[in-house]
Structure formats: C-alpha cells, structure tokens
Amino acid sequence: MAYTVPKLDDYSPASLDKAVQELLTALRQEADAIGSENDWKEFRDRWMARKNGILTQVNDLWLKAAPGPSKRDVGGRVNQLKGQVEQAVEAAQQRTSGSSSKARLESERIDITLPGIHPVLGAEHPVIKTMNEIVNVFRAMGYSVAEGPEIETDYFNFEALNFPPNHPARDTQDTLFVAGQEKKQQRDRLLLRTHTSPVQIHAMEKQPPPIRVVVPGKVHRADTADATHSPIFHQVEGLAVDTNITFSDLKGTLDHAMKALFGSNVKTRFYPSFFPFTEPSADVQVTCFKCGGKGCRLCKMSGWIELLGCGMVDPGVFKFVEKNGYDAQKISGFAFGMGVERITMLKYGIDDIQLFYQGDVRFLQQFA
Ligand code: PHE
C-alpha cells in the first residue's frame, strides 16, 4: 500500500517520532524502487509537488494543524523532513542519471576474456632472408658488408671490370640503358647495373688492400619474365684481396660457405668458366642436395647443381684501381657472385621465380 500522510490526533513527541519514522521509511522504500528516469520524476512530484505533494501535505496536515504549544516542535521536524526529502530526491536523480550512463557502459561492454585481434606482423621476405643468411656466413669469416648504386655508369658496370667497349662478353648481360644519353661518352652513360660486380671497383677505390667484402644487392637485366628469369633479381658479391691469395683460398672459402648454406654433406666442384674480370674463372657446383648426387629432376640427372660464378681477380681489373695500392705484382685476390633467387629456389624447392614478386601472402607466410 502506498504511503499516505496521516492526520495526527496526537502531537506528543512519541507519536510525532512514529509518524516521522513511517514517512522516512516510505521515502526510503520508494527511493529504492526507482529504476528509470521516469520513475524518478514521479517520485519527485509525489514528494515535492507544490500542489498536493507529500511535503505540502505534511505542511498542511501536521504543521498547520498543530496546536499552538506543539508548533515549534512540529515545525522543526517538518523542516528536517523537507531537507531529507530534498536530499533523497537529489540522490535518486544522481542514481538514475548514473544508471543511464550505466546503461551506456553496459552497451559498450567488452568481453576481456575474448581472444585479442592479432596485429598482422610482417616477416622477412624469403629472398631477403636467404640474402642475409649468405651475408652472415661471410661476415662470420671476417668480411665486411658494402652496397653500391643500382644505377651505374658503363665504366663501373663494364669497362673497369675488363669488358672493353664493344667486347662480345657484354652481350651475355642484356643491359637496360637509361635513354637519351647519346651525347655522353660511353663510359659515362647510365644503366641499371646488371650485376653487383661494379661494387668490387667502388670498394677497391675506397679501401686499399687488404680487403674482404660482401655486397648484397638488386640487379637488372633485359630478360623476359618466366619461371626462371626476372628482369629484377638479387645477387651477393664477394671480394677478397691480400698478399698471397690463391685459388685454394677461393675453393676453401666457397666450399665452407656452401656447406654452411646447404648442409655439411654437400660437396663442391669448380667447373671451368669465363668472366672478363676473373682469370681463371669457374662455376661452382654443389652435389645435388635432393638426391645426394645420384641424379634427379632437380639436378637434371647430373647429380650437380650450379650455384655461382667466381675466379681470381684479373690483373686487368687491378689496373683500374692501381693508384689505390692494387699492384698486381704484389697482391692477388678472388671474387664470386651468386644469384639469391636461384639459391632460395633450390633451398626451398620453389619452381617459379615469379612467386617471389607476386606478394601472395599464402606463399610468403610459409617463410615467416
Ligand atoms: N658478376 C657475375 C655474374 O653476374 C658473377 C661473378 C662475380 C663471377 C664475381 C665472377 C666473379 O654473372
């Protein structure tokens, strides 16, 4: 039953106490029952409306009706009640507006036990990964790392590497030249470097012997893209120059490097070859790491896989850097260069070089 303000027929402190207690109990109960902003408005009006609100009734029924001697006591109590009602109404308002912000929080609730959204982490590209592996094998042998420009002059890419102008060996590297340079001297014409070997010259121009350096980098050739060719690919170059460097040093170094890259079971062999900037020159082959040398599809039944080119630095190359201490009478050296894509393909059994450049996450993820 909802509370109604009783008429008082007894103004003794005891019955006033009782009436006040009943009113406060009702006030508390009704305040507790408030659930929404509408409930609160009803509550406020029921207790505080000027016309017929409970406080007004208390004023009329208790204070105005009180006999003279009790007026003071009743007045004091009514005043106190007024304060308590106002307080209750205010507190209830805070709670209800609090409960609507509570509702908002409720709707924005997050379940902290759900698994989080994983940020997609990038990973090393398989080509870069292999390139770093190769570089690290040589760093462990005391080589430093250098880089050079991808746009080169004819001089660095060819001439200083002992490819004279019009030499037929230039045809082995289908070169992309920068257009519109006919007015320049041939040696100054710009091209996209066809190999990392020009960095041998840059390195020797910068540093007198002894030198041990590896050069990772991107190279370009006018090749049509297919399963084994790409107009852009990567190489790692190596150069070691000192007194008394021999072909045995070259063999030992590359044999060690191939074992480090492909496993200690592989054997290497050096097959005669030709490069204008090395003499003698060789192609390095390793025993097929798939069939172990018996012959399979990967090694085209030969048991051997060709991995890189190398040789002893041609004295004709030292001529171009003679002024920086490279006197072919006193020093000697070796150089090597390998295709990173090719090595990566062999290492992982990848049959199409284009997979490296298509950016298909399903492919790349396998190397992450
Ligand atoms: N620059 C050669 C090429 O791209 C590889 C090579 C480097 C050979 C160093 C010998 C010495 O084919």
mmCIF file of C-alpha atoms in Angstrom, residues 152-160 163-168 170-171 175 177-178 181-191:
data_model
loop_
_atom_site.group_PDB
_atom_site.id
_atom_site.type_symbol
_atom_site.label_atom_id
_atom_site.label_comp_id
_atom_site.label_asym_id
_atom_site.label_seq_id
_atom_site.Cartn_x
_atom_site.Cartn_y
_atom_site.Cartn_z
ATOM 1 C CA GLU A 152 75.619 2.654 -62.632
ATOM 2 C CA THR A 153 77.828 4.095 -65.285
ATOM 3 C CA ASP A 154 79.048 1.952 -68.141
ATOM 4 C CA TYR A 155 82.516 2.391 -66.624
ATOM 5 C CA PHE A 156 81.780 0.608 -63.350
ATOM 6 C CA ASN A 157 79.417 -1.999 -64.727
ATOM 7 C CA PHE A 158 81.625 -2.968 -67.678
ATOM 8 C CA GLU A 159 84.795 -1.077 -68.512
ATOM 9 C CA ALA A 160 86.600 -1.303 -65.176
ATOM 10 C CA PHE A 163 84.677 -5.568 -70.574
ATOM 11 C CA PRO A 164 86.119 -3.130 -73.143
ATOM 12 C CA PRO A 165 83.654 -1.193 -75.331
ATOM 13 C CA ASN A 166 82.124 -3.484 -77.936
ATOM 14 C CA HIS A 167 83.574 -6.568 -76.293
ATOM 15 C CA PRO A 168 81.297 -9.543 -77.054
ATOM 16 C CA ARG A 170 78.831 -7.536 -72.884
ATOM 17 C CA ASP A 171 76.211 -9.454 -74.819
ATOM 18 C CA THR A 175 71.507 -4.470 -70.307
ATOM 19 C CA PHE A 177 70.348 1.563 -70.515
ATOM 20 C CA VAL A 178 68.909 4.881 -69.433
ATOM 21 C CA GLN A 181 72.473 9.719 -73.324
ATOM 22 C CA GLU A 182 73.906 9.506 -76.792
ATOM 23 C CA LYS A 183 75.831 12.750 -76.287
ATOM 24 C CA LYS A 184 77.763 11.348 -73.345
ATOM 25 C CA GLN A 185 80.982 9.417 -73.644
ATOM 26 C CA GLN A 186 80.244 5.738 -73.492
ATOM 27 C CA ARG A 187 81.891 5.232 -70.091
ATOM 28 C CA ASP A 188 79.653 7.898 -68.516
ATOM 29 C CA ARG A 189 76.385 6.507 -69.814
ATOM 30 C CA LEU A 190 73.970 5.337 -67.160
ATOM 31 C CA LEU A 191 72.473 1.875 -66.988
#
